[in-house]
Coordinates of N, CA and C in Angstrom, one line a residue:
V17 N 0.8 -1.2 0.0 CA 0.0 0.0 0.0 C 0.9 1.3 0.0
D18 N 1.9 1.3 0.8 CA 2.8 2.5 0.9 C 3.5 2.7 -0.5
T19 N 3.9 1.6 -1.1 CA 4.5 1.7 -2.4 C 3.5 2.3 -3.5
A20 N 2.3 1.8 -3.4 CA 1.3 2.3 -4.3 C 0.9 3.8 -4.1
E21 N 0.8 4.2 -2.8 CA 0.6 5.6 -2.5 C 1.7 6.5 -3.0
A22 N 3.0 6.0 -2.8 CA 4.1 6.8 -3.3 C 4.1 6.9 -4.8
A23 N 3.8 5.8 -5.5 CA 3.7 5.9 -6.9 C 2.6 6.8 -7.4
A24 N 1.5 6.8 -6.7 CA 0.4 7.7 -7.1 C 0.8 9.2 -6.8
E25 N 1.5 9.4 -5.7 CA 1.9 10.8 -5.4 C 2.9 11.3 -6.5
A26 N 3.8 10.4 -6.9 CA 4.8 10.7 -7.9 C 4.1 11.0 -9.3
A27 N 3.0 10.2 -9.5 CA 2.3 10.5 -10.8 C 1.6 11.8 -10.7
R28 N 1.1 12.2 -9.6 CA 0.4 13.5 -9.5 C 1.4 14.6 -9.7
H29 N 2.6 14.5 -9.1 CA 3.6 15.5 -9.3 C 4.0 15.6 -10.8
L30 N 4.1 14.4 -11.4 CA 4.5 14.4 -12.9 C 3.4 15.1 -13.7
R31 N 2.1 14.8 -13.3 CA 1.0 15.5 -14.0 C 1.0 17.0 -13.8
D32 N 1.3 17.5 -12.6 CA 1.3 18.9 -12.4 C 2.5 19.5 -13.1
G33 N 3.6 18.8 -13.2 CA 4.7 19.4 -14.0 C 4.4 19.5 -15.5
R34 N 3.7 18.5 -16.0 CA 3.3 18.5 -17.4 C 2.4 19.7 -17.7
K35 N 1.4 19.9 -16.7 CA 0.5 21.0 -16.9 C 1.2 22.4 -16.9
T36 N 2.2 22.4 -16.0 CA 3.0 23.7 -16.0 C 3.7 23.9 -17.3
L37 N 4.3 22.8 -17.9 CA 5.0 23.0 -19.2 C 4.0 23.3 -20.3
L38 N 2.8 22.7 -20.2 CA 1.8 23.0 -21.2 C 1.4 24.5 -21.1
D39 N 1.4 25.1 -19.9 CA 1.0 26.5 -19.8 C 2.0 27.4 -20.5
Y40 N 3.3 26.9 -20.6 CA 4.3 27.7 -21.3 C 4.1 27.8 -22.8
T41 N 3.2 27.0 -23.3 CA 2.9 27.1 -24.7 C 1.9 28.2 -25.0
R42 N 1.4 28.9 -24.0 CA 0.5 30.0 -24.2 C 1.1 31.3 -23.6
V43 N 1.0 32.4 -24.3 CA 1.5 33.7 -23.8 C 0.3 34.5 -23.4
I44 N 0.2 34.8 -22.2 CA -1.0 35.6 -21.7 C -0.5 37.0 -21.5
A45 N -1.3 37.9 -22.0 CA -0.9 39.4 -21.9 C -1.3 39.8 -20.5
P46 N -0.4 40.7 -20.0 CA -0.7 41.2 -18.6 C -1.8 42.3 -18.6
F47 N -2.2 42.8 -19.8 CA -3.3 43.8 -19.8 C -3.9 43.7 -21.2
T48 N -5.1 44.3 -21.4 CA -5.8 44.3 -22.7 C -5.2 45.4 -23.5
G49 N -4.8 45.1 -24.7 CA -4.2 46.1 -25.6 C -4.2 45.6 -27.0
T50 N -3.3 46.2 -27.8 CA -3.1 45.9 -29.2 C -1.6 45.5 -29.4
I51 N -1.4 44.4 -30.1 CA 0.0 43.9 -30.5 C 0.5 44.8 -31.6
T52 N 1.5 45.6 -31.4 CA 2.0 46.5 -32.4 C 3.3 46.1 -33.0
A53 N 3.9 45.0 -32.5 CA 5.1 44.4 -33.1 C 5.2 43.0 -32.7
R54 N 5.7 42.1 -33.6 CA 6.0 40.7 -33.3 C 7.4 40.4 -33.7
F55 N 8.1 39.7 -32.8 CA 9.5 39.5 -32.9 C 9.8 38.0 -33.1
A56 N 8.8 37.1 -33.2 CA 9.0 35.7 -33.3 C 8.0 35.2 -34.3
D57 N 8.4 34.3 -35.2 CA 7.6 33.6 -36.2 C 7.1 32.3 -35.7
P58 N 6.0 31.8 -36.1 CA 5.6 30.4 -35.7 C 6.6 29.4 -36.1
G59 N 6.9 28.5 -35.1 CA 7.9 27.4 -35.3 C 9.3 27.8 -34.8
A60 N 9.6 29.1 -34.5 CA 10.9 29.6 -34.1 C 11.2 29.1 -32.7
L61 N 12.5 28.8 -32.4 CA 12.9 28.4 -31.1 C 13.0 29.6 -30.2
I62 N 12.3 29.6 -29.1 CA 12.3 30.7 -28.1 C 13.1 30.3 -26.9
Q63 N 14.1 31.1 -26.6 CA 15.0 30.9 -25.5 C 14.3 31.3 -24.2
A64 N 14.5 30.5 -23.2 CA 13.9 30.8 -21.9 C 14.7 31.9 -21.2
A65 N 14.0 32.8 -20.7 CA 14.7 34.0 -20.1 C 15.6 33.6 -18.9
T66 N 15.1 32.5 -18.2 CA 15.8 32.1 -16.9 C 16.9 31.1 -17.2
G67 N 16.9 30.4 -18.4 CA 17.8 29.3 -18.6 C 18.8 29.6 -19.8
S68 N 18.7 30.8 -20.4 CA 19.5 31.1 -21.5 C 20.7 32.0 -21.1
A69 N 21.9 31.7 -21.7 CA 23.1 32.5 -21.3 C 23.1 33.8 -22.0
T70 N 22.3 34.0 -23.1 CA 22.1 35.2 -23.8 C 20.8 35.9 -23.4
Q71 N 20.7 37.2 -23.7 CA 19.5 37.9 -23.4 C 18.3 37.4 -24.2
A72 N 17.2 37.1 -23.6 CA 16.1 36.6 -24.3 C 15.4 37.7 -25.1
T73 N 15.0 37.3 -26.3 CA 14.3 38.2 -27.2 C 12.9 38.3 -26.9
P74 N 12.3 39.5 -26.8 CA 10.9 39.6 -26.5 C 10.0 39.0 -27.7
L75 N 8.8 38.6 -27.4 CA 8.0 38.0 -28.4 C 7.1 39.0 -29.1
F76 N 6.5 39.9 -28.3 CA 5.6 40.9 -28.9 C 5.8 42.3 -28.2
T77 N 5.3 43.3 -28.8 CA 5.1 44.6 -28.1 C 3.6 44.9 -28.0
L78 N 3.2 45.0 -26.8 CA 1.7 45.2 -26.5 C 1.5 46.6 -26.0
M79 N 0.6 47.3 -26.6 CA 0.3 48.7 -26.2 C -1.2 48.9 -25.8
D80 N -1.4 49.6 -24.7 CA -2.8 50.0 -24.4 C -2.9 51.5 -24.7
V81 N -3.6 51.8 -25.8 CA -3.7 53.2 -26.3 C -4.9 53.9 -25.8
E82 N -5.6 53.3 -24.8 CA -6.8 54.0 -24.2 C -6.3 55.3 -23.5
T83 N -5.1 55.2 -23.0 CA -4.5 56.4 -22.3 C -3.1 56.5 -22.9
V84 N -2.7 57.7 -23.3 CA -1.4 57.9 -23.8 C -0.6 58.9 -22.9
R85 N 0.7 58.8 -23.1 CA 1.6 59.7 -22.3 C 2.4 60.5 -23.2
I86 N 2.3 61.9 -23.1 CA 3.1 62.8 -23.9 C 4.2 63.3 -23.1
Y87 N 5.4 63.3 -23.8 CA 6.6 63.9 -23.2 C 7.0 65.2 -23.8
A88 N 7.4 66.1 -23.0 CA 7.8 67.4 -23.5 C 9.0 67.9 -22.6
N89 N 9.8 68.8 -23.2 CA 11.0 69.3 -22.5 C 10.8 70.9 -22.3
V90 N 10.9 71.3 -21.0 CA 10.7 72.7 -20.7 C 12.1 73.3 -20.5
P91 N 12.4 74.5 -21.1 CA 13.7 75.1 -20.9 C 14.0 75.5 -19.5
Q92 N 15.3 75.6 -19.1 CA 15.7 75.9 -17.8 C 15.0 77.1 -17.2
E93 N 14.9 78.2 -18.0 CA 14.4 79.5 -17.5 C 12.9 79.4 -17.1
S94 N 12.2 78.4 -17.6 CA 10.8 78.3 -17.3 C 10.5 77.0 -16.5
A95 N 11.5 76.2 -16.2 CA 11.3 75.0 -15.5 C 10.6 75.2 -14.1
G96 N 10.9 76.3 -13.5 CA 10.4 76.5 -12.1 C 8.9 76.7 -12.1
H97 N 8.3 77.0 -13.3 CA 6.8 77.2 -13.3 C 6.1 75.9 -13.8
A98 N 6.8 74.9 -14.2 CA 6.2 73.7 -14.8 C 5.8 72.8 -13.6
K99 N 4.6 73.1 -13.1 CA 4.1 72.3 -11.9 C 2.9 71.4 -12.4
P100 N 2.7 70.3 -11.8 CA 1.5 69.5 -12.1 C 0.2 70.2 -12.0
G101 N -0.6 70.1 -12.9 CA -1.9 70.7 -12.9 C -2.1 71.9 -13.8
I102 N -0.9 72.5 -14.3 CA -1.0 73.6 -15.2 C -1.6 73.2 -16.5
K103 N -2.2 74.2 -17.2 CA -3.0 74.0 -18.4 C -2.0 73.7 -19.6
A104 N -2.4 72.8 -20.5 CA -1.6 72.4 -21.6 C -2.6 72.2 -22.8
V105 N -2.1 72.6 -24.0 CA -2.9 72.5 -25.2 C -2.1 71.8 -26.2
L106 N -2.6 70.7 -26.8 CA -1.9 69.9 -27.8 C -2.5 70.1 -29.2
T107 N -1.6 70.3 -30.2 CA -2.0 70.5 -31.6 C -1.1 69.6 -32.4
A108 N -1.6 69.3 -33.6 CA -0.8 68.6 -34.6 C -1.4 68.8 -36.0
R109 N -0.6 68.7 -37.0 CA -1.1 68.9 -38.4 C -2.2 67.9 -38.7
E110 N -2.1 66.7 -38.1 CA -3.2 65.7 -38.4 C -4.5 66.1 -37.8
F111 N -4.6 67.0 -36.8 CA -5.8 67.3 -36.2 C -6.6 68.4 -37.0
E112 N -6.0 69.0 -38.0 CA -6.6 70.0 -38.8 C -7.2 71.2 -38.0
G113 N -6.4 71.8 -37.2 CA -6.8 72.9 -36.4 C -7.4 72.6 -35.1
K114 N -7.7 71.3 -34.8 CA -8.3 71.0 -33.5 C -7.3 71.0 -32.4
E115 N -7.8 71.5 -31.3 CA -6.9 71.6 -30.1 C -7.4 70.6 -29.0
I116 N -6.5 70.0 -28.4 CA -6.8 69.0 -27.3 C -6.4 69.7 -26.0
Q117 N -7.3 69.8 -25.1 CA -7.1 70.4 -23.8 C -6.6 69.3 -22.8
A118 N -5.6 69.7 -22.0 CA -5.0 68.7 -21.1 C -4.4 69.5 -19.9
T119 N -3.8 68.8 -19.0 CA -3.1 69.4 -17.9 C -1.8 68.6 -17.7
L120 N -0.8 69.2 -17.2 CA 0.5 68.6 -16.9 C 0.3 67.6 -15.7
T121 N 0.7 66.4 -15.9 CA 0.5 65.3 -14.9 C 1.7 65.2 -13.9
R122 N 2.9 65.2 -14.4 CA 4.1 65.1 -13.5 C 5.3 65.6 -14.2
S123 N 6.4 65.7 -13.5 CA 7.7 66.1 -14.1 C 8.8 65.3 -13.3
T124 N 10.0 65.3 -13.9 CA 11.1 64.6 -13.3 C 11.6 65.3 -12.1
G125 N 11.4 66.6 -12.0 CA 11.9 67.4 -10.9 C 13.3 67.7 -10.9
A126 N 14.0 67.4 -12.0 CA 15.5 67.6 -12.2 C 15.7 67.9 -13.6
L127 N 16.7 68.8 -13.9 CA 17.0 69.1 -15.3 C 18.0 68.1 -15.8
D128 N 17.9 67.9 -17.1 CA 18.8 67.1 -17.9 C 20.2 67.9 -17.9
P129 N 21.3 67.3 -17.4 CA 22.5 68.0 -17.4 C 23.1 68.3 -18.8
V130 N 22.6 67.6 -19.8 CA 23.1 67.8 -21.2 C 22.3 69.0 -21.8
T131 N 21.0 68.9 -21.8 CA 20.2 69.8 -22.5 C 19.7 71.0 -21.6
R132 N 19.8 70.8 -20.3 CA 19.3 71.8 -19.4 C 17.9 72.1 -19.6
T133 N 17.1 71.0 -19.7 CA 15.7 71.1 -19.9 C 15.0 70.1 -18.9
L134 N 13.8 70.4 -18.5 CA 13.0 69.6 -17.6 C 12.0 68.7 -18.3
L135 N 12.1 67.4 -18.1 CA 11.2 66.5 -18.8 C 9.9 66.5 -18.0
V136 N 8.8 66.8 -18.7 CA 7.4 66.7 -18.1 C 6.6 65.7 -18.9
E137 N 5.5 65.2 -18.2 CA 4.7 64.2 -18.8 C 3.2 64.6 -18.7
I138 N 2.4 64.3 -19.7 CA 1.0 64.6 -19.8 C 0.3 63.3 -20.1
D139 N -0.5 62.8 -19.1 CA -1.3 61.6 -19.3 C -2.7 62.0 -19.9
L140 N -3.1 61.5 -21.0 CA -4.3 62.0 -21.7 C -5.2 60.8 -22.1
P141 N -6.5 60.8 -21.8 CA -7.4 59.8 -22.3 C -7.5 59.8 -23.8
N142 N -7.5 58.6 -24.4 CA -7.4 58.5 -25.8 C -8.4 57.4 -26.3
S143 N -9.7 57.5 -25.9 CA -10.6 56.5 -26.2 C -10.9 56.4 -27.7
D144 N -10.8 57.6 -28.4 CA -11.0 57.5 -29.9 C -9.8 57.2 -30.7
H145 N -8.7 56.9 -30.0 CA -7.4 56.5 -30.6 C -6.9 57.6 -31.6
A146 N -7.2 58.8 -31.4 CA -6.8 59.9 -32.3 C -5.3 60.1 -32.2
L147 N -4.7 59.9 -31.0 CA -3.3 60.0 -30.7 C -2.7 58.5 -30.8
Q148 N -1.7 58.4 -31.7 CA -1.1 57.1 -31.9 C 0.3 57.1 -31.3
P149 N 0.7 56.0 -30.7 CA 2.1 56.0 -30.2 C 3.1 56.3 -31.2
G150 N 4.1 57.1 -30.9 CA 5.1 57.5 -31.8 C 4.9 58.8 -32.5
M151 N 3.7 59.4 -32.3 CA 3.4 60.7 -33.0 C 4.1 61.8 -32.4
Y152 N 4.4 62.9 -33.2 CA 4.9 64.1 -32.7 C 3.7 65.1 -32.6
V153 N 3.6 65.8 -31.5 CA 2.6 66.8 -31.4 C 3.2 68.1 -30.8
N154 N 2.6 69.2 -31.0 CA 3.0 70.5 -30.4 C 2.3 70.7 -29.1
V155 N 3.1 71.0 -28.1 CA 2.5 71.2 -26.7 C 2.8 72.6 -26.3
T156 N 1.7 73.3 -25.9 CA 1.8 74.6 -25.4 C 1.4 74.6 -23.9
L157 N 2.4 74.9 -23.1 CA 2.2 74.9 -21.6 C 1.9 76.4 -21.2
Y158 N 0.8 76.6 -20.5 CA 0.5 77.9 -19.9 C 1.2 78.0 -18.5
L159 N 2.5 78.3 -18.6 CA 3.3 78.3 -17.3 C 2.9 79.6 -16.5
Q160 N 2.7 80.7 -17.2 CA 2.3 81.9 -16.5 C 1.3 82.6 -17.3
E161 N 0.3 83.2 -16.7 CA -0.7 84.0 -17.3 C -0.7 85.4 -16.7
R162 N -0.6 86.4 -17.6 CA -0.6 87.8 -17.2 C -1.8 88.5 -17.8
N163 N -2.8 88.8 -17.0 CA -4.0 89.5 -17.4 C -3.7 91.0 -17.5
N164 N -4.2 91.5 -18.7 CA -4.0 93.0 -18.9 C -2.6 93.4 -18.8
A165 N -1.7 92.7 -19.2 CA -0.2 93.0 -19.1 C 0.1 94.0 -20.2
L166 N 1.1 94.9 -19.9 CA 1.6 95.8 -20.9 C 2.8 95.1 -21.6
A167 N 2.7 95.0 -22.9 CA 3.7 94.2 -23.6 C 4.0 94.9 -24.9
I168 N 5.2 94.7 -25.4 CA 5.7 95.3 -26.7 C 6.4 94.2 -27.5
A169 N 6.6 94.5 -28.8 CA 7.3 93.5 -29.6 C 8.8 93.3 -29.2
P170 N 9.3 92.1 -29.2 CA 10.7 91.9 -28.8 C 11.7 92.8 -29.6
A171 N 11.4 93.1 -30.8 CA 12.3 93.8 -31.7 C 12.5 95.3 -31.2
A172 N 11.6 95.8 -30.3 CA 11.7 97.1 -29.8 C 12.7 97.2 -28.7
I173 N 13.2 96.1 -28.1 CA 14.1 96.1 -27.0 C 15.5 96.5 -27.4
V174 N 16.1 97.4 -26.7 CA 17.5 97.7 -27.0 C 18.4 97.2 -25.8
A175 N 19.3 96.3 -26.1 CA 20.1 95.7 -25.0 C 21.4 96.4 -25.0
S176 N 21.9 96.7 -23.7 CA 23.2 97.4 -23.5 C 24.3 96.4 -23.8
P177 N 25.3 96.8 -24.5 CA 26.5 95.8 -24.8 C 27.3 95.6 -23.5
T178 N 27.3 96.5 -22.5 CA 28.2 96.4 -21.4 C 27.5 96.0 -20.1
S179 N 26.1 95.9 -20.1 CA 25.4 95.6 -18.9 C 24.1 94.8 -19.3
A180 N 23.4 94.4 -18.2 CA 22.1 93.7 -18.5 C 20.9 94.7 -18.6
L181 N 21.2 96.0 -18.6 CA 20.1 96.9 -18.7 C 19.5 96.9 -20.1
R182 N 18.1 97.1 -20.1 CA 17.4 97.2 -21.4 C 16.6 98.5 -21.5
S183 N 16.4 98.9 -22.7 CA 15.7 100.2 -22.9 C 15.0 100.1 -24.2
V184 N 14.2 101.1 -24.4 CA 13.4 101.3 -25.7 C 13.5 102.7 -26.1
F185 N 13.3 103.0 -27.4 CA 13.2 104.4 -27.9 C 11.7 104.7 -28.0
V186 N 11.3 105.9 -27.4 CA 10.0 106.4 -27.6 C 10.1 107.7 -28.3
V187 N 9.0 108.0 -29.0 CA 8.9 109.3 -29.8 C 8.0 110.3 -29.1
E188 N 8.6 111.4 -28.7 CA 7.9 112.5 -28.1 C 8.1 113.8 -28.9
Q189 N 7.0 114.3 -29.4 CA 7.0 115.6 -30.2 C 8.0 115.5 -31.3
G190 N 8.0 114.3 -32.0 CA 8.9 114.2 -33.2 C 10.3 113.8 -32.9
R191 N 10.7 113.7 -31.7 CA 12.1 113.4 -31.3 C 12.1 112.1 -30.5
T192 N 13.3 111.4 -30.5 CA 13.4 110.2 -29.8 C 13.9 110.4 -28.4
R193 N 13.5 109.5 -27.5 CA 14.0 109.5 -26.1 C 14.2 108.1 -25.7
Q194 N 15.4 107.8 -25.2 CA 15.6 106.4 -24.7 C 15.2 106.2 -23.3
V195 N 14.4 105.2 -23.1 CA 13.8 105.0 -21.7 C 14.2 103.6 -21.2
P196 N 14.8 103.5 -20.1 CA 15.1 102.2 -19.5 C 13.9 101.5 -19.1
V197 N 13.8 100.2 -19.3 CA 12.6 99.4 -18.9 C 13.0 98.1 -18.2
K198 N 12.1 97.6 -17.5 CA 12.3 96.3 -16.8 C 11.3 95.3 -17.4
T199 N 11.8 94.2 -17.9 CA 11.0 93.3 -18.6 C 10.6 92.1 -17.8
G200 N 9.5 91.4 -18.2 CA 9.0 90.3 -17.4 C 8.9 89.1 -18.3
A201 N 7.7 88.5 -18.4 CA 7.5 87.3 -19.2 C 7.8 87.5 -20.7
D202 N 8.3 86.5 -21.4 CA 8.6 86.6 -22.8 C 8.1 85.3 -23.5
D203 N 7.1 85.4 -24.4 CA 6.7 84.2 -25.1 C 7.2 84.1 -26.5
G204 N 8.2 85.0 -26.8 CA 8.7 85.0 -28.2 C 8.0 85.9 -29.1
R205 N 6.7 86.2 -28.8 CA 5.9 87.1 -29.6 C 5.8 88.5 -29.0
W206 N 5.7 88.5 -27.7 CA 5.5 89.7 -26.9 C 6.4 89.6 -25.7
V207 N 6.9 90.8 -25.2 CA 7.7 90.9 -24.0 C 6.9 91.8 -23.0
E208 N 6.8 91.3 -21.8 CA 6.0 92.1 -20.8 C 6.9 93.2 -20.3
I209 N 6.4 94.4 -20.1 CA 7.0 95.5 -19.5 C 6.5 95.7 -18.1
L210 N 7.4 95.6 -17.2 CA 7.0 95.8 -15.8 C 7.2 97.2 -15.3
E211 N 8.2 97.9 -15.7 CA 8.5 99.2 -15.3 C 9.1 100.0 -16.5
G212 N 8.8 101.3 -16.6 CA 9.4 102.2 -17.6 C 8.4 102.8 -18.5
L213 N 7.3 102.1 -18.9 CA 6.3 102.5 -19.8 C 5.0 102.5 -19.2
T214 N 4.1 103.4 -19.7 CA 2.7 103.5 -19.2 C 1.7 102.9 -20.2
G215 N 2.1 102.7 -21.4 CA 1.2 102.2 -22.4 C 0.7 103.2 -23.4
T216 N 1.0 104.5 -23.2 CA 0.6 105.5 -24.0 C 1.7 106.0 -25.0
E217 N 2.9 105.5 -24.8 CA 4.0 106.0 -25.6 C 4.0 105.4 -27.0
D218 N 4.6 106.1 -28.0 CA 4.9 105.6 -29.3 C 6.3 105.0 -29.2
V219 N 6.4 103.7 -29.4 CA 7.7 102.9 -29.2 C 8.3 102.6 -30.6
V220 N 9.6 102.8 -30.8 CA 10.2 102.5 -32.0 C 10.5 101.0 -32.1
V221 N 10.1 100.4 -33.1 CA 10.3 98.9 -33.3 C 11.3 98.7 -34.4
V222 N 11.1 99.3 -35.5 CA 12.0 99.1 -36.7 C 12.8 100.4 -36.9
G223 N 14.1 100.2 -37.1 CA 15.0 101.4 -37.4 C 15.7 101.9 -36.2
K224 N 16.0 101.0 -35.3 CA 16.7 101.4 -34.1 C 18.2 101.6 -34.3
A225 N 18.7 100.9 -35.4 CA 20.2 100.9 -35.6 C 20.7 102.4 -35.9
G226 N 21.6 102.8 -35.1 CA 22.2 104.2 -35.3 C 21.3 105.3 -34.7
L227 N 20.2 104.9 -34.1 CA 19.3 105.9 -33.5 C 19.9 106.5 -32.3
Q228 N 19.9 107.9 -32.1 CA 20.4 108.6 -31.0 C 19.4 109.3 -30.2
E229 N 19.7 109.6 -29.0 CA 18.8 110.4 -28.1 C 18.5 111.8 -28.7
G230 N 17.2 112.2 -28.8 CA 16.9 113.5 -29.3 C 16.8 113.6 -30.8
Q231 N 17.0 112.5 -31.5 CA 17.1 112.6 -33.0 C 15.7 112.8 -33.6
P232 N 15.5 113.7 -34.5 CA 14.1 113.8 -35.1 C 13.8 112.6 -36.0
V233 N 12.5 112.2 -35.9 CA 12.0 111.0 -36.6 C 10.6 111.3 -37.1
S234 N 10.2 110.5 -38.1 CA 8.9 110.6 -38.6 C 8.2 109.2 -38.4
P235 N 7.5 109.0 -37.3 CA 7.0 107.7 -37.0 C 5.8 107.3 -37.9
S236 N 5.7 106.0 -38.0 CA 4.5 105.4 -38.8 C 4.1 104.2 -38.1
P237 N 2.8 103.8 -38.2 CA 2.3 102.6 -37.5 C 3.1 101.3 -37.9
Y238 N 3.2 100.4 -36.9 CA 3.9 99.1 -37.1 C 2.9 98.0 -36.8
N239 N 2.8 97.1 -37.7 CA 2.0 95.9 -37.6 C 2.8 94.7 -37.3
L240 N 2.6 94.0 -36.2 CA 3.4 92.8 -35.9 C 3.0 91.7 -36.9
P241 N 3.9 91.2 -37.7 CA 3.6 90.1 -38.7 C 3.1 88.9 -38.0
Q242 N 2.1 88.3 -38.7 CA 1.6 87.0 -38.2 C 2.5 85.8 -38.6
G243 N 2.6 84.9 -37.7 CA 3.4 83.7 -38.0 C 2.7 82.8 -38.9
K244 N 3.5 82.1 -39.8 CA 2.9 81.2 -40.7 C 3.4 79.8 -40.4
P245 N 2.5 78.8 -40.2 CA 3.0 77.4 -40.0 C 3.8 76.9 -41.1
S246 N 4.8 76.1 -40.7 CA 5.7 75.5 -41.7 C 4.9 74.4 -42.4
S247 N 5.3 74.2 -43.7 CA 4.7 73.1 -44.5 C 5.7 72.4 -45.2
Q248 N 5.4 71.1 -45.6 CA 6.3 70.3 -46.3 C 5.6 69.8 -47.6
K249 N 6.3 69.8 -48.7 CA 5.8 69.4 -49.9 C 5.7 67.8 -49.9
L250 N 4.5 67.4 -50.4 CA 4.3 65.9 -50.5 C 4.8 65.4 -51.8

């Protein structure tokens, strides 16, 4: 009887071992998604990751695109304002003018020592699969908002060659006067003026080269040119 019981127990262990080996013939995904790449063909020898002397090759790439993660890099001068929760707007040529509203989810909290930029991430629901993995999109982060701010065109700023002081030329009674100013936020299109101007002055934007204090001028209106999106010929 003892011999028979031992043989039966051994048979049960053998059966369990065979079931375990049989389970290895199936690859079960850890989550629901879409297979975007396959690295093994039917009939190919698959190395076991635990028993192979070389690095095991993955079988598939599985992606869940119901939620996507967007990466962006914020320059060092603006990194201090990149906090989770700030507003972000995503655009792409494929969207045909459509804007996707989002918020910044997280950041690394440290600058890349090579690029001096802060990596930030935006997690975005993607139930319609409009955003595909690997896409490039344009991300606008609203790091600072200045309501009713006094701003001028960046071309109007005169930088001192010997110091960090900045100034602009204003026109008073047909003559120029150089006024020192203190600048604030700069989005590349406008520069905020914190001190030095009231908003009623006529500021010289074009023709500052060689301009002197008290020089007579004939001002004319200046229209800031509109930016044109880049395009690529197909």
